Amino acid sequence: MLISTKGRYALRVMIDLAEHQGPGYIPLKEIAQRQEISEKYLESIIKLLVKAQMLSGLRGKGGGYKLTRAPEQYTVYQLLLLTEESMAPVACLEEWAAPCARAAECRTLELWRGLDQVIRTYLTGVTLADLMQRGGAGDNYVI
């Protein structure tokens, strides 16, 4: 399984919004600058997040975006499922997959189901709040 740039950037954007939340909205331009993501690409990601009601947006002066819930209420699994459309490790486990004719004799099906469950359990157990609390990359060297 390979998480796309869209999925990785969506997580970064959500963490950014959670870390900078206040009473107002955060302009797209500020998020793009802090995260070093082009505004154009960021617009497409934010559009998905707004449509899924994970963010709310306001146009015009003083506009921008903000979270619709507390950071503890967003799981990494929810966010990645939105951007990736499927988190299944193999095609036959995707929600919309047709039943596999070989499922009854497939020696690897249980392996893939197990991996799918591990991924789902792990990513459902990590929230946006958890990601906010983790140190930045390279800040935790121990000698």
PDB file of C-alpha atoms in Angstrom:
ATOM      1  CA  MET A   1       0.000   0.000   0.000  1.00  0.00           C
ATOM      2  CA  LEU A   2       1.332   3.382  -0.986  1.00  0.00           C
ATOM      3  CA  ILE A   3      -0.207   6.560   0.431  1.00  0.00           C
ATOM      4  CA  SER A   4      -0.426   9.286  -2.211  1.00  0.00           C
ATOM      5  CA  THR A   5       0.865  12.816  -1.919  1.00  0.00           C
ATOM      6  CA  LYS A   6      -2.755  13.917  -1.561  1.00  0.00           C
ATOM      7  CA  GLY A   7      -3.169  11.725   1.536  1.00  0.00           C
ATOM      8  CA  ARG A   8       0.088  12.853   3.119  1.00  0.00           C
ATOM      9  CA  TYR A   9      -0.640  16.515   2.415  1.00  0.00           C
ATOM     10  CA  ALA A  10      -4.184  16.198   3.782  1.00  0.00           C
ATOM     11  CA  LEU A  11      -2.748  14.987   7.085  1.00  0.00           C
ATOM     12  CA  ARG A  12      -0.253  17.873   7.141  1.00  0.00           C
ATOM     13  CA  VAL A  13      -3.006  20.398   6.427  1.00  0.00           C
ATOM     14  CA  MET A  14      -5.251  19.006   9.150  1.00  0.00           C
ATOM     15  CA  ILE A  15      -2.412  19.068  11.691  1.00  0.00           C
ATOM     16  CA  ASP A  16      -1.568  22.627  10.657  1.00  0.00           C
ATOM     17  CA  LEU A  17      -5.175  23.749  11.115  1.00  0.00           C
ATOM     18  CA  ALA A  18      -5.400  21.984  14.476  1.00  0.00           C
ATOM     19  CA  GLU A  19      -2.175  23.598  15.701  1.00  0.00           C
ATOM     20  CA  HIS A  20      -3.205  27.086  14.588  1.00  0.00           C
ATOM     21  CA  GLN A  21      -6.887  26.989  15.454  1.00  0.00           C
ATOM     22  CA  GLY A  22      -8.437  29.959  17.123  1.00  0.00           C
ATOM     23  CA  PRO A  23     -11.718  31.814  16.972  1.00  0.00           C
ATOM     24  CA  GLY A  24     -11.347  32.722  13.284  1.00  0.00           C
ATOM     25  CA  TYR A  25     -10.598  31.078   9.981  1.00  0.00           C
ATOM     26  CA  ILE A  26      -7.104  30.396   8.673  1.00  0.00           C
ATOM     27  CA  PRO A  27      -6.392  31.657   5.134  1.00  0.00           C
ATOM     28  CA  LEU A  28      -5.405  29.087   2.519  1.00  0.00           C
ATOM     29  CA  LYS A  29      -2.343  31.150   1.660  1.00  0.00           C
ATOM     30  CA  GLU A  30      -0.974  30.844   5.223  1.00  0.00           C
ATOM     31  CA  ILE A  31      -1.448  27.079   5.282  1.00  0.00           C
ATOM     32  CA  ALA A  32       0.214  26.739   1.866  1.00  0.00           C
ATOM     33  CA  GLN A  33       3.200  28.812   2.984  1.00  0.00           C
ATOM     34  CA  ARG A  34       3.712  26.967   6.262  1.00  0.00           C
ATOM     35  CA  GLN A  35       3.362  23.548   4.638  1.00  0.00           C
ATOM     36  CA  GLU A  36       5.226  24.454   1.441  1.00  0.00           C
ATOM     37  CA  ILE A  37       2.381  23.162  -0.724  1.00  0.00           C
ATOM     38  CA  SER A  38       1.204  25.016  -3.814  1.00  0.00           C
ATOM     39  CA  GLU A  39      -2.068  26.861  -3.261  1.00  0.00           C
ATOM     40  CA  LYS A  40      -3.542  25.290  -6.377  1.00  0.00           C
ATOM     41  CA  TYR A  41      -2.871  21.734  -5.182  1.00  0.00           C
ATOM     42  CA  LEU A  42      -3.942  22.613  -1.658  1.00  0.00           C
ATOM     43  CA  GLU A  43      -7.297  23.882  -2.985  1.00  0.00           C
ATOM     44  CA  SER A  44      -8.126  20.439  -4.373  1.00  0.00           C
ATOM     45  CA  ILE A  45      -7.300  18.770  -1.054  1.00  0.00           C
ATOM     46  CA  ILE A  46      -9.245  21.302   0.994  1.00  0.00           C
ATOM     47  CA  LYS A  47     -12.225  20.938  -1.336  1.00  0.00           C
ATOM     48  CA  LEU A  48     -12.391  17.212  -0.447  1.00  0.00           C
ATOM     49  CA  LEU A  49     -12.113  17.960   3.278  1.00  0.00           C
ATOM     50  CA  VAL A  50     -14.863  20.603   3.139  1.00  0.00           C
ATOM     51  CA  LYS A  51     -17.164  18.334   1.128  1.00  0.00           C
ATOM     52  CA  ALA A  52     -16.678  15.609   3.767  1.00  0.00           C
ATOM     53  CA  GLN A  53     -17.489  18.206   6.460  1.00  0.00           C
ATOM     54  CA  MET A  54     -14.093  17.811   8.119  1.00  0.00           C
ATOM     55  CA  LEU A  55     -13.447  21.500   7.539  1.00  0.00           C
ATOM     56  CA  SER A  56     -15.636  24.536   7.198  1.00  0.00           C
ATOM     57  CA  GLY A  57     -14.736  27.409   4.939  1.00  0.00           C
ATOM     58  CA  LEU A  58     -15.579  31.079   4.709  1.00  0.00           C
ATOM     59  CA  ARG A  59     -15.006  33.227   1.623  1.00  0.00           C
ATOM     60  CA  GLY A  60     -13.951  36.835   1.549  1.00  0.00           C
ATOM     61  CA  LYS A  61     -12.089  39.071   3.956  1.00  0.00           C
ATOM     62  CA  GLY A  62     -11.357  37.208   7.182  1.00  0.00           C
ATOM     63  CA  GLY A  63     -12.123  33.953   5.407  1.00  0.00           C
ATOM     64  CA  GLY A  64     -10.265  30.715   5.280  1.00  0.00           C
ATOM     65  CA  TYR A  65     -10.724  27.293   6.845  1.00  0.00           C
ATOM     66  CA  LYS A  66     -11.072  25.688  10.237  1.00  0.00           C
ATOM     67  CA  LEU A  67     -11.773  22.280  11.719  1.00  0.00           C
ATOM     68  CA  THR A  68     -15.398  21.330  12.310  1.00  0.00           C
ATOM     69  CA  ARG A  69     -14.551  19.110  15.291  1.00  0.00           C
ATOM     70  CA  ALA A  70     -11.928  18.753  17.990  1.00  0.00           C
ATOM     71  CA  PRO A  71      -8.615  17.178  16.852  1.00  0.00           C
ATOM     72  CA  GLU A  72      -9.345  14.109  19.021  1.00  0.00           C
ATOM     73  CA  GLN A  73     -12.363  13.343  16.837  1.00  0.00           C
ATOM     74  CA  TYR A  74     -10.447  12.862  13.571  1.00  0.00           C
ATOM     75  CA  THR A  75      -8.699   9.553  12.971  1.00  0.00           C
ATOM     76  CA  VAL A  76      -5.889   9.084  10.492  1.00  0.00           C
ATOM     77  CA  TYR A  77      -7.913   6.233   8.962  1.00  0.00           C
ATOM     78  CA  GLN A  78     -10.868   8.568   8.238  1.00  0.00           C
ATOM     79  CA  LEU A  79      -8.635  11.155   6.612  1.00  0.00           C
ATOM     80  CA  LEU A  80      -6.676   8.705   4.488  1.00  0.00           C
ATOM     81  CA  LEU A  81      -9.785   6.817   3.445  1.00  0.00           C
ATOM     82  CA  LEU A  82     -11.184  10.091   2.146  1.00  0.00           C
ATOM     83  CA  THR A  83      -8.135  10.909   0.050  1.00  0.00           C
ATOM     84  CA  GLU A  84      -7.107   7.400  -0.989  1.00  0.00           C
ATOM     85  CA  GLU A  85     -10.645   6.032  -1.561  1.00  0.00           C
ATOM     86  CA  SER A  86      -9.481   2.608  -0.383  1.00  0.00           C
ATOM     87  CA  MET A  87      -7.087   1.426   2.268  1.00  0.00           C
ATOM     88  CA  ALA A  88      -7.311  -2.236   1.281  1.00  0.00           C
ATOM     89  CA  PRO A  89      -3.908  -3.880   0.764  1.00  0.00           C
ATOM     90  CA  VAL A  90      -5.215  -5.900  -2.219  1.00  0.00           C
ATOM     91  CA  ALA A  91      -7.945  -5.244  -4.776  1.00  0.00           C
ATOM     92  CA  CYS A  92     -10.141  -8.179  -3.751  1.00  0.00           C
ATOM     93  CA  LEU A  93     -10.712  -6.599  -0.310  1.00  0.00           C
ATOM     94  CA  GLU A  94     -11.877  -3.241  -1.626  1.00  0.00           C
ATOM     95  CA  GLU A  95     -15.495  -2.405  -0.779  1.00  0.00           C
ATOM     96  CA  TRP A  96     -16.659  -2.314  -4.383  1.00  0.00           C
ATOM     97  CA  ALA A  97     -14.734  -5.401  -5.530  1.00  0.00           C
ATOM     98  CA  ALA A  98     -16.666  -8.181  -7.198  1.00  0.00           C
ATOM     99  CA  PRO A  99     -16.557 -11.492  -5.309  1.00  0.00           C
ATOM    100  CA  CYS A 100     -13.408 -13.390  -6.205  1.00  0.00           C
ATOM    101  CA  ALA A 101     -13.989 -16.717  -7.908  1.00  0.00           C
ATOM    102  CA  ARG A 102     -10.862 -18.085  -6.224  1.00  0.00           C
ATOM    103  CA  ALA A 103     -11.703 -16.978  -2.670  1.00  0.00           C
ATOM    104  CA  ALA A 104     -12.626 -20.499  -1.497  1.00  0.00           C
ATOM    105  CA  GLU A 105      -9.211 -21.911  -2.432  1.00  0.00           C
ATOM    106  CA  CYS A 106      -7.075 -18.779  -2.010  1.00  0.00           C
ATOM    107  CA  ARG A 107      -4.193 -19.539   0.359  1.00  0.00           C
ATOM    108  CA  THR A 108      -3.352 -15.856   0.838  1.00  0.00           C
ATOM    109  CA  LEU A 109      -6.800 -14.358   1.460  1.00  0.00           C
ATOM    110  CA  GLU A 110      -6.561 -14.644   5.251  1.00  0.00           C
ATOM    111  CA  LEU A 111      -3.121 -13.031   5.166  1.00  0.00           C
ATOM    112  CA  TRP A 112      -4.537 -10.011   3.310  1.00  0.00           C
ATOM    113  CA  ARG A 113      -7.578  -9.833   5.596  1.00  0.00           C
ATOM    114  CA  GLY A 114      -5.268  -9.866   8.605  1.00  0.00           C
ATOM    115  CA  LEU A 115      -3.099  -7.119   7.154  1.00  0.00           C
ATOM    116  CA  ASP A 116      -6.199  -5.094   6.327  1.00  0.00           C
ATOM    117  CA  GLN A 117      -7.371  -5.411   9.937  1.00  0.00           C
ATOM    118  CA  VAL A 118      -3.956  -4.418  11.330  1.00  0.00           C
ATOM    119  CA  ILE A 119      -3.872  -1.319   9.107  1.00  0.00           C
ATOM    120  CA  ARG A 120      -7.449  -0.363   9.977  1.00  0.00           C
ATOM    121  CA  THR A 121      -6.950  -0.897  13.731  1.00  0.00           C
ATOM    122  CA  TYR A 122      -3.681   1.017  13.848  1.00  0.00           C
ATOM    123  CA  LEU A 123      -4.811   4.008  11.784  1.00  0.00           C
ATOM    124  CA  THR A 124      -8.166   4.200  13.576  1.00  0.00           C
ATOM    125  CA  GLY A 125      -6.278   4.353  16.869  1.00  0.00           C
ATOM    126  CA  VAL A 126      -4.259   7.421  15.861  1.00  0.00           C
ATOM    127  CA  THR A 127      -5.984  10.800  15.981  1.00  0.00           C
ATOM    128  CA  LEU A 128      -5.080  14.242  14.766  1.00  0.00           C
ATOM    129  CA  ALA A 129      -4.475  15.177  18.411  1.00  0.00           C
ATOM    130  CA  ASP A 130      -1.954  12.323  18.691  1.00  0.00           C
ATOM    131  CA  LEU A 131      -0.072  13.632  15.658  1.00  0.00           C
ATOM    132  CA  MET A 132      -0.001  17.131  17.129  1.00  0.00           C
ATOM    133  CA  GLN A 133       1.751  15.813  20.235  1.00  0.00           C
ATOM    134  CA  ARG A 134       4.510  13.973  18.404  1.00  0.00           C
ATOM    135  CA  GLY A 135       7.843  15.768  18.123  1.00  0.00           C
ATOM    136  CA  GLY A 136       9.097  17.089  14.847  1.00  0.00           C
ATOM    137  CA  ALA A 137      11.340  14.940  12.678  1.00  0.00           C
ATOM    138  CA  GLY A 138      14.909  14.978  13.880  1.00  0.00           C
ATOM    139  CA  ASP A 139      14.129  16.540  17.252  1.00  0.00           C
ATOM    140  CA  ASN A 140      14.392  13.379  19.318  1.00  0.00           C
ATOM    141  CA  TYR A 141      18.017  12.215  19.038  1.00  0.00           C
ATOM    142  CA  VAL A 142      19.358  10.351  22.031  1.00  0.00           C
ATOM    143  CA  ILE A 143      23.073   9.864  22.530  1.00  0.00           C
TER     144      ILE A 143
END
